Coordinates of C-alpha atoms and ligand atoms in Angstrom, one line a residue:
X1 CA 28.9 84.9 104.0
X2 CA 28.6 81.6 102.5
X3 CA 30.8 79.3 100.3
X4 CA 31.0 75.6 99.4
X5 CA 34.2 75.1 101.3
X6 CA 35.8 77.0 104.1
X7 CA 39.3 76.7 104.7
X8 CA 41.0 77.6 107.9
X9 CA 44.7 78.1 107.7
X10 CA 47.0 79.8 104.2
X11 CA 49.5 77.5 104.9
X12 CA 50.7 74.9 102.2
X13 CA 47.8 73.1 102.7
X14 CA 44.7 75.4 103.0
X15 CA 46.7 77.2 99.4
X16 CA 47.0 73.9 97.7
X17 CA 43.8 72.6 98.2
X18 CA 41.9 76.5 97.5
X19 CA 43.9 76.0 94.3
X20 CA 43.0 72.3 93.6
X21 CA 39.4 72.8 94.4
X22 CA 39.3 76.4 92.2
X23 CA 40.5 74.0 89.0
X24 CA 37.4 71.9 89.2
X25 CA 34.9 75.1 89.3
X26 CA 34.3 74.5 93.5
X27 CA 34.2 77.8 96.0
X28 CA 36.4 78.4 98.5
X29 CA 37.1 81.1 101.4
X30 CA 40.5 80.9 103.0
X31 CA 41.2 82.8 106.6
X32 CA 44.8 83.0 107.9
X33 CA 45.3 84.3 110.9
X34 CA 48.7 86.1 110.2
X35 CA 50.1 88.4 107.5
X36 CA 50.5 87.7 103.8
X37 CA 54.4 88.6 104.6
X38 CA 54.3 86.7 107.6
X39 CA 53.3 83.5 105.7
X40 CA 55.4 83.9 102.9
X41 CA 58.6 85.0 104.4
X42 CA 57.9 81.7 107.3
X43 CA 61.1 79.6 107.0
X44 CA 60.4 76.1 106.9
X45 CA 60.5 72.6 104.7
X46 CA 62.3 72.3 101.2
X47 CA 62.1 68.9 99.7
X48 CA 59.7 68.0 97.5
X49 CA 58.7 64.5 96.9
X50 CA 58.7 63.4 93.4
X51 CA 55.0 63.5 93.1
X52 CA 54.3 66.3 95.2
X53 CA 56.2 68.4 92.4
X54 CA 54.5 66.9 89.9
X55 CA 50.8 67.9 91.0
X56 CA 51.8 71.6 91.5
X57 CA 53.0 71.4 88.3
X58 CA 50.2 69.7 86.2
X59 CA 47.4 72.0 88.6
X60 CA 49.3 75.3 86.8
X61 CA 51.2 75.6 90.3
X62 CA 54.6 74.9 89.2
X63 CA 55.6 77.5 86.8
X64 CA 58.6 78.4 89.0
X65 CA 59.3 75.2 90.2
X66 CA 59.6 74.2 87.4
X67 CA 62.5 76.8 86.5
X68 CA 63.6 77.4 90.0
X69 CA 63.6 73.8 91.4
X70 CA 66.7 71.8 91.7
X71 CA 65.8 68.2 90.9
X72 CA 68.3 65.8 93.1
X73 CA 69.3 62.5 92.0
X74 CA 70.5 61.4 95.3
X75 CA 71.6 62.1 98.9
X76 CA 74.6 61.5 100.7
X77 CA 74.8 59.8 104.4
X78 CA 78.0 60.8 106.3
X79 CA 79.5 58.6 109.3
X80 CA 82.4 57.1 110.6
X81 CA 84.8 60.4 108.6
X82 CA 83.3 58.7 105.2
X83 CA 79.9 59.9 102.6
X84 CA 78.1 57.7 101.5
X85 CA 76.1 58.3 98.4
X86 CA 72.6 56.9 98.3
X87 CA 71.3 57.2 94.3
X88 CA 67.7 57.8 94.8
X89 CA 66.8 57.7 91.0
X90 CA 68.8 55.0 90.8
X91 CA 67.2 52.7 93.2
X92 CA 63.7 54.2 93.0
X93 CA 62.4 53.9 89.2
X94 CA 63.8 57.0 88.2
X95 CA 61.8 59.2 91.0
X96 CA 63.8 62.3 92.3
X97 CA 62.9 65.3 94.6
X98 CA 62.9 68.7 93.8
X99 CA 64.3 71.1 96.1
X100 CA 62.3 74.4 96.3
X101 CA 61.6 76.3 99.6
X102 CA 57.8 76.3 101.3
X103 CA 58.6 79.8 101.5
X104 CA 58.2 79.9 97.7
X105 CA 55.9 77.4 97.3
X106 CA 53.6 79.6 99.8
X107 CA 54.2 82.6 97.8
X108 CA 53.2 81.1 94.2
X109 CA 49.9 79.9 95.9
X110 CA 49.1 83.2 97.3
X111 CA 49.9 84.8 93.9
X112 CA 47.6 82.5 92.1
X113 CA 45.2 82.9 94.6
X114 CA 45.1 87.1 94.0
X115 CA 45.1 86.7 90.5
X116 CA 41.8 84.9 90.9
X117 CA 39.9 87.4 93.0
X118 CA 39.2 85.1 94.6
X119 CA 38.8 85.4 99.1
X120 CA 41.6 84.7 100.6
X121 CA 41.3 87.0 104.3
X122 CA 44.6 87.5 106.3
X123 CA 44.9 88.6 109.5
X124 CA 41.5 87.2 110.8
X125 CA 41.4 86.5 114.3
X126 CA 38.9 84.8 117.8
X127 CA 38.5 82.0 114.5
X128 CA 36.2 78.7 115.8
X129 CA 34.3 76.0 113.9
X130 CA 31.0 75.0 115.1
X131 CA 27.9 72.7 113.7
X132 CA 30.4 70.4 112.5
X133 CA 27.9 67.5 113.0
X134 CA 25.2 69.4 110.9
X135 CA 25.2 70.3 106.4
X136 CA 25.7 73.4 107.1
X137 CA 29.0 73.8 109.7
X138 CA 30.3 77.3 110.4
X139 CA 33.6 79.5 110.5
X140 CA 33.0 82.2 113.1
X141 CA 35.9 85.3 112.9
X142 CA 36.5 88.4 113.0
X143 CA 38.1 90.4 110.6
X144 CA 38.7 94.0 110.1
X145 CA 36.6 94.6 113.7
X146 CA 34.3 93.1 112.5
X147 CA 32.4 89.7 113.7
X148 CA 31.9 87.2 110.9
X149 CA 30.1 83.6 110.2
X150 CA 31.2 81.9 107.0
X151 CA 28.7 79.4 106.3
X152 CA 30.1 76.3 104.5
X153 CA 29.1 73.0 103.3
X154 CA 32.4 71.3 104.5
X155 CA 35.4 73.0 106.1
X156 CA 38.8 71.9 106.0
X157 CA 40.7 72.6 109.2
X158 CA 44.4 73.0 107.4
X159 CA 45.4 75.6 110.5
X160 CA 48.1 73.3 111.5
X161 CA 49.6 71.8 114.6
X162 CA 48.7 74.9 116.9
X163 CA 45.4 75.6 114.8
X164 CA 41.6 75.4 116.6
X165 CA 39.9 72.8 114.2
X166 CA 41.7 69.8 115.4
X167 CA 40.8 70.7 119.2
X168 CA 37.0 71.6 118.3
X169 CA 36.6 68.0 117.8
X170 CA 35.3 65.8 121.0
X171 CA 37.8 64.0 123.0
X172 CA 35.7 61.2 122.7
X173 CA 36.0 60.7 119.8
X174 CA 40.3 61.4 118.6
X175 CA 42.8 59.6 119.5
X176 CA 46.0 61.1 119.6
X177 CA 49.4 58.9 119.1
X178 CA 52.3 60.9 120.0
X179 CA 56.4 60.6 120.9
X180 CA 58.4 63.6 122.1
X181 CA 62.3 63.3 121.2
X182 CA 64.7 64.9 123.7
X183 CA 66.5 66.5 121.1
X184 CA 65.9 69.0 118.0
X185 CA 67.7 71.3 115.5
X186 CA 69.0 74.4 115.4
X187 CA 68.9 75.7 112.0
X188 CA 70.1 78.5 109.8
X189 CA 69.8 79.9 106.0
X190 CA 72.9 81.2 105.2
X191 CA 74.0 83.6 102.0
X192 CA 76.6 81.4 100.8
X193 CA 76.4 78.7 97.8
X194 CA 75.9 74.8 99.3
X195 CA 79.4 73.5 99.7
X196 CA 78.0 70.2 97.7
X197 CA 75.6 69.3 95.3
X198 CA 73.5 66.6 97.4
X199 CA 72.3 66.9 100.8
X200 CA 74.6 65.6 103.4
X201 CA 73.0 64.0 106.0
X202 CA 75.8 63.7 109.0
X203 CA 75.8 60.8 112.1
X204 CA 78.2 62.4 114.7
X205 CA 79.4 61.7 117.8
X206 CA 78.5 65.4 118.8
X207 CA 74.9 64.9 117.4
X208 CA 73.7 64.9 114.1
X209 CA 74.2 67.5 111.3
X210 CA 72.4 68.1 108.1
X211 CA 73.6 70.1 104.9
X212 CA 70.4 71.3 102.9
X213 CA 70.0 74.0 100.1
X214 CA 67.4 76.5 99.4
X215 CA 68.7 77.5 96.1
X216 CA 72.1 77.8 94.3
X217 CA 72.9 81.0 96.2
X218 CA 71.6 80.1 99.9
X219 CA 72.7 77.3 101.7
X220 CA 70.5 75.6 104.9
X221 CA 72.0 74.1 108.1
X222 CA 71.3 72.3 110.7
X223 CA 73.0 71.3 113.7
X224 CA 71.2 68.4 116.6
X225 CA 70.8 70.8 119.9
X226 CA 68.5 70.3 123.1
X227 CA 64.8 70.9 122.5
X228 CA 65.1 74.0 124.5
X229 CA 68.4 75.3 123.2
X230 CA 68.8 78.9 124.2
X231 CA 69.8 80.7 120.9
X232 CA 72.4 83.3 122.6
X233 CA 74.0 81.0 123.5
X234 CA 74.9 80.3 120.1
X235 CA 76.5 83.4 118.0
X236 CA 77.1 82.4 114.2
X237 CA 80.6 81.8 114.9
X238 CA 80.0 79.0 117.1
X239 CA 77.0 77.7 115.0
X240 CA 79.9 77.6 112.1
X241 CA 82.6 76.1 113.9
X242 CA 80.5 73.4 115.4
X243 CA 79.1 72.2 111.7
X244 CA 82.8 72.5 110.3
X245 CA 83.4 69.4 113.1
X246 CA 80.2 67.7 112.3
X247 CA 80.1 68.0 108.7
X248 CA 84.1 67.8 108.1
X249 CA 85.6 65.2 106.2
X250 CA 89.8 65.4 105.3
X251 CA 90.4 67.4 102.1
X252 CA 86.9 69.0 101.9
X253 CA 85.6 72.1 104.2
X254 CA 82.0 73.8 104.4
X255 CA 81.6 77.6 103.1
X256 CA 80.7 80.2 105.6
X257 CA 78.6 83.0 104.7
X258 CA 76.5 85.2 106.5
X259 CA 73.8 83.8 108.8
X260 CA 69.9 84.9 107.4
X261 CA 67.8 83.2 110.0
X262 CA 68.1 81.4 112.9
X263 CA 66.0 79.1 114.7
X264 CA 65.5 76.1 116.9
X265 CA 63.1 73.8 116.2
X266 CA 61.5 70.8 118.6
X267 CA 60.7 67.7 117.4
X268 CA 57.5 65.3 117.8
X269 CA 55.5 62.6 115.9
X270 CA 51.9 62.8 116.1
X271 CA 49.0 61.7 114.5
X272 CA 45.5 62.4 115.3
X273 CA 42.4 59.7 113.8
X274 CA 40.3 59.8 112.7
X275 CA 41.1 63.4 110.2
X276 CA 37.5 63.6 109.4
X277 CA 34.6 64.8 112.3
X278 CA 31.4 65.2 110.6
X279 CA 31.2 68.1 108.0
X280 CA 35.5 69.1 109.3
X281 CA 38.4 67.7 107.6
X282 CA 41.6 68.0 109.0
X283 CA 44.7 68.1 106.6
X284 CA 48.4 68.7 106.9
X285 CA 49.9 69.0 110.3
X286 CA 46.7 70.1 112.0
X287 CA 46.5 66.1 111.9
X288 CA 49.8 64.7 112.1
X289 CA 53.9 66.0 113.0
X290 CA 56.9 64.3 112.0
X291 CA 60.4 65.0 113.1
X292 CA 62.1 66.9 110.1
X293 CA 65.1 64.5 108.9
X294 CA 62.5 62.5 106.2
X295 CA 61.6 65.8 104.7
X296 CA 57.8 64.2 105.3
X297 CA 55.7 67.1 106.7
X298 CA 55.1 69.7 103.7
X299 CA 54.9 66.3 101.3
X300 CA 52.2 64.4 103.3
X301 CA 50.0 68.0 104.2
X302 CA 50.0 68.1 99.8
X303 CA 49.1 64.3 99.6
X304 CA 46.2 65.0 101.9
X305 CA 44.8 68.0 99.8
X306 CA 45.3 66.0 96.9
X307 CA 43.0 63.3 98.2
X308 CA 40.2 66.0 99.6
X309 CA 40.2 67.9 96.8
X310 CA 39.5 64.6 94.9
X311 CA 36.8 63.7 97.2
X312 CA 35.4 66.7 97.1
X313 CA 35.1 67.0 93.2
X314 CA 33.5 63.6 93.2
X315 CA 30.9 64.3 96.2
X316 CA 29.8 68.3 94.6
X317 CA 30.0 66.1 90.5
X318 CA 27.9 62.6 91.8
X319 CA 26.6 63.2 95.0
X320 CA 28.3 59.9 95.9
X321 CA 30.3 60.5 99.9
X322 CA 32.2 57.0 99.1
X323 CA 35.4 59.1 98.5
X324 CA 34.7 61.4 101.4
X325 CA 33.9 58.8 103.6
X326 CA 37.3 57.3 102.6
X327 CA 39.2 60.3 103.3
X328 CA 40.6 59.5 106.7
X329 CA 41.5 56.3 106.2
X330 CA 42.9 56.7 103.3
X331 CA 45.5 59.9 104.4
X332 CA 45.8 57.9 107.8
X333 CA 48.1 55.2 105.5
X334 CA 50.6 57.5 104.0
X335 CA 50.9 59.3 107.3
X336 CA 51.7 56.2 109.1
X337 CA 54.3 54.9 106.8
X338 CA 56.0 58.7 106.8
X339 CA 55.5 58.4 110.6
X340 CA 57.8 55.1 110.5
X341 CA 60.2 56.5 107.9
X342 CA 60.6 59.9 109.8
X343 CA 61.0 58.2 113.1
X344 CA 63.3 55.4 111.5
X345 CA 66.1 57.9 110.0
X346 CA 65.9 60.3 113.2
X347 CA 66.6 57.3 115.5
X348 CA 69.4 56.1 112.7
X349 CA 71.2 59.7 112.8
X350 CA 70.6 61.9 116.2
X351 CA 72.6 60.9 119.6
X352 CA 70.1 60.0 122.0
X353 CA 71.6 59.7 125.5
X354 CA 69.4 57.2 127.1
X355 CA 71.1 54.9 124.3
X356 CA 74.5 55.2 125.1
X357 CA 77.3 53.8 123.4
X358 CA 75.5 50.3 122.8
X359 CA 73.0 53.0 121.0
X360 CA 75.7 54.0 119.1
X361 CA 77.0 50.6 117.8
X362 CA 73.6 50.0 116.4
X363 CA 73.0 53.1 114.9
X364 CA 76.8 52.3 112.8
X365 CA 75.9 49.2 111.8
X366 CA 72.6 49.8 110.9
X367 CA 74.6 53.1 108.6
X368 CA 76.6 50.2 107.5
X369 CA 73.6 48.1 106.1
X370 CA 71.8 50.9 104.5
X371 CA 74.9 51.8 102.8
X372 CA 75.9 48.3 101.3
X373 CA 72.5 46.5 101.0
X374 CA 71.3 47.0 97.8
X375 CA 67.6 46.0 99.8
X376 CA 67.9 48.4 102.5
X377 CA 68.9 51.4 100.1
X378 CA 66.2 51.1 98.2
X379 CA 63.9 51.4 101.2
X380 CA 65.6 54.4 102.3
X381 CA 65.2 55.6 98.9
X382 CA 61.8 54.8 97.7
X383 CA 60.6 56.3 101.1
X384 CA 62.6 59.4 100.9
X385 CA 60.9 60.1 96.9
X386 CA 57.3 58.9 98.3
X387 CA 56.1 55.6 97.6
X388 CA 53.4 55.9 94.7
X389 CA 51.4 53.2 96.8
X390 CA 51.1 52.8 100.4
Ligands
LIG1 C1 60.2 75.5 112.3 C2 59.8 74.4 111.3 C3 60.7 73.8 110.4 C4 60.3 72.8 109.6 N1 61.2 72.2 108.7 C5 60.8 71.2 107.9 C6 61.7 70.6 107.0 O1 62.8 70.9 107.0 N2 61.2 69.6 106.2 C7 59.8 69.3 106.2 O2 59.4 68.4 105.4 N3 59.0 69.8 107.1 C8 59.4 70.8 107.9 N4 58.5 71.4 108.7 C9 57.2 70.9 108.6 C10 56.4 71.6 107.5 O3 56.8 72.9 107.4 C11 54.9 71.4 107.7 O4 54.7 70.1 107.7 C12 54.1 72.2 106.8 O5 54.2 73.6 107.0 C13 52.6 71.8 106.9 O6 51.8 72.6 106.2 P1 50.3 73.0 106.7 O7 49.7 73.8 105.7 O8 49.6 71.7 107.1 O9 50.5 73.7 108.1 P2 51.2 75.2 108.4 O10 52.3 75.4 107.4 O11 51.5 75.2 109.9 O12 50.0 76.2 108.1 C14 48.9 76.4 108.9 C15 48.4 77.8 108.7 O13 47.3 78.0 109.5 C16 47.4 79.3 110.2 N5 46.6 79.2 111.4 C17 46.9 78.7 112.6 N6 45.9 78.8 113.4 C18 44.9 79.5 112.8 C19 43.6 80.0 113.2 N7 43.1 79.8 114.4 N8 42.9 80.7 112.2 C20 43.4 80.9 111.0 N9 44.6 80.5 110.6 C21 45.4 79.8 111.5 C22 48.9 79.4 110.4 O14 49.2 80.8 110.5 C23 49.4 78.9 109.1 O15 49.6 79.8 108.1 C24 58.9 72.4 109.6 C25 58.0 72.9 110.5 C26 58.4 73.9 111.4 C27 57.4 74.5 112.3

């Protein structure tokens, strides 16, 4: 088989860009390795970043974000038994997020993607890259049995943190930059409406809490735990009763419902440079991981579609690599200033032990600044709606 671009990976980023590239008349093959109901039903991110919603929309994505999303003005930081409401619109030009699960972000891309007829392979599996330095690089698979090569003119490795396209290229040539936190949530969706309108972002004592939505009926909840938190050790009840302490504030208590999903997620930043070896791209978290409490990682693996997807239309229109030649680079700034900005608010909110109480202390105060400095909110908020320039 051949195609002009072959994309490894249906997640957020291997959809958006099929989509992006598909609007300006460029082929595609995408091969996933799991399900379509896998993919789609794959609990994850759901903040959107002001411009993030914005190019779904205006590439024909956003029909149901458009209805379904739940544009936030602001978001609230809890410490010391007191909320604090940071106005994000407010403070950043008007700029809001939109709240809409990845889950059903995934599943409008994979719709669109049918309607088109266009390939989209699930299920493929023994998937490697090779003759990445030549024009014509190749996806090897196999699918239904059978053994397959997908030659491409470029192929974007969007298979994420765990996928094979970052590892197929040459240690001698990426650098990884990485931090491992000793810490990381334990989450759950829960049938039950979110007990307030903004997310609640708590510092605790206990560890830190967060009070996120997935829609008006379905509340998400997260609770600090250890990395390697065993998860029977943690019946609902107990997952309940420890984010009524964390979250709790006199005269206001959170709803219970029934538990969905349950999970613990680690937490790392990582960025691998450069994204681009040879005719491979990387995008998305195949490249770089933040820790969660930005609500950077789905945002910056769109930004970096956007920007391929624009390099690519210029390079198959003019011939001209400039912008392709650019690509790293210019990804590699956003992702750095996400990197800060996630790493910032997680060492802000979490407990970290090695920081003891004198830890502590700073992590108040610094709660204290963000909360009365005019200056400093506006840098939480302009980061937390993406900056338009970086
Ligand atoms: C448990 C969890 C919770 C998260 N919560 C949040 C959050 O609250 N807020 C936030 O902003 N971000 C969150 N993130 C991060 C966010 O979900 C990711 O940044 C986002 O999914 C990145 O999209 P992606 O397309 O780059 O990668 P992915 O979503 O990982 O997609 C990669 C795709 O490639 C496929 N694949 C992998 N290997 C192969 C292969 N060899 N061949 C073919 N296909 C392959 C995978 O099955 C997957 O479908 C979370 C991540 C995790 C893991």
């Amino acid at each position: 088989m051949r195609t002009q671009v072959g994309i490894v990976g249906a997640g957020p980023a291997g959809l958006t860009l099929a989509h992006l590239l598909h609007v300006v008349g460029i082929e595609s093959v995408i091969l996933e390795h799991r399900s379509r109901d896998y993919i789609e039903h794959r609990v994850r991110a759901g903040v959107l970043e002001h411009a993030i919603a914005e190019l779904l929309v205006d590439a024909g994505a956003g029909d149901r974000l458009r209805r379904e999303g739940i544009v936030h003005h602001g978001i609230e930081l809890q410490f010391a038994g007191e909320r604090h409401r940071i106005s994000l619109s407010e403070l950043a030009d008007g700029r809001t997020i939109v709240i809409y699960g990845q889950t059903e972000v995934v599943k409008d891309l994979v719709a669109l993607r049918l309607d088109t007829g266009l390939p989209l392979l699930f299920e493929v599996s023994d998937v490697s890259v090779d003759a990445l330095e030549s024009e014509r690089p190749v996806v090897r698979y196999r699918h239904d049995g059978e053994a397959q090569v997908l030659e491409c003119d470029v192929i974007a490795g969007c298979d994420g943190f765990h996928g094979i396209c970052r590892p197929s290229i040459p240690t001698s040539v990426l650098r990884e930059f990485s931090r491992e936190y000793d810490f990381g949530w334990l989450g759950i969706l829960a049938a039950v409406a979110p007990s307030n309108d903004e997310l609640v972002y708590a510092h605790h004592e206990r560890g830190f809490a967060l009070l996120s939505l997935r829609s008006p009926e379905l509340s998400r909840l997260y609770i600090q735990c250890r990395p390697d938190e065993d998860l029977d050790g943690w019946p609902d009840e107990r997952v309940w009763e420890e984010l009524q302490i964390r979250l709790g504030l006199d005269g206001w208590t959170l709803a219970e419902g029934r538990v969905l999903e349950k999970g613990v997620t680690g937490m790392r930043s990582y960025v691998a440079e450069p994204m681009r070896h040879g005719r491979l791209f990387l995008a998305g978290d195949a490249a770089h991981i933040v820790p969660p409490t930005g609500a950077k990682g789905l945002n910056l693996a769109l930004h970096d579609v956007q920007v391929l997807a624009d390099a690519l239309g210029a390079w198959y229109r003019t011939g001209s690599q400039a912008l392709l030649d650019a690509y790293s680079a210019e990804c590699l700034r956003r992702v750095w200033r996400a990197e800060h900005f996630s790493w910032w608010m997680t060492s802000m909110l979490h407990r970290a032990d090695a920081d003891g109480d004198f830890g502590l202390r700073l992590q108040l105060s610094q709660l204290r600044y963000v909360t009365t400095s005019h200056a400093a909110a506006t840098s939480l908020a302009e980061n937390y709606v993406g900056l338009e320039r970086v």
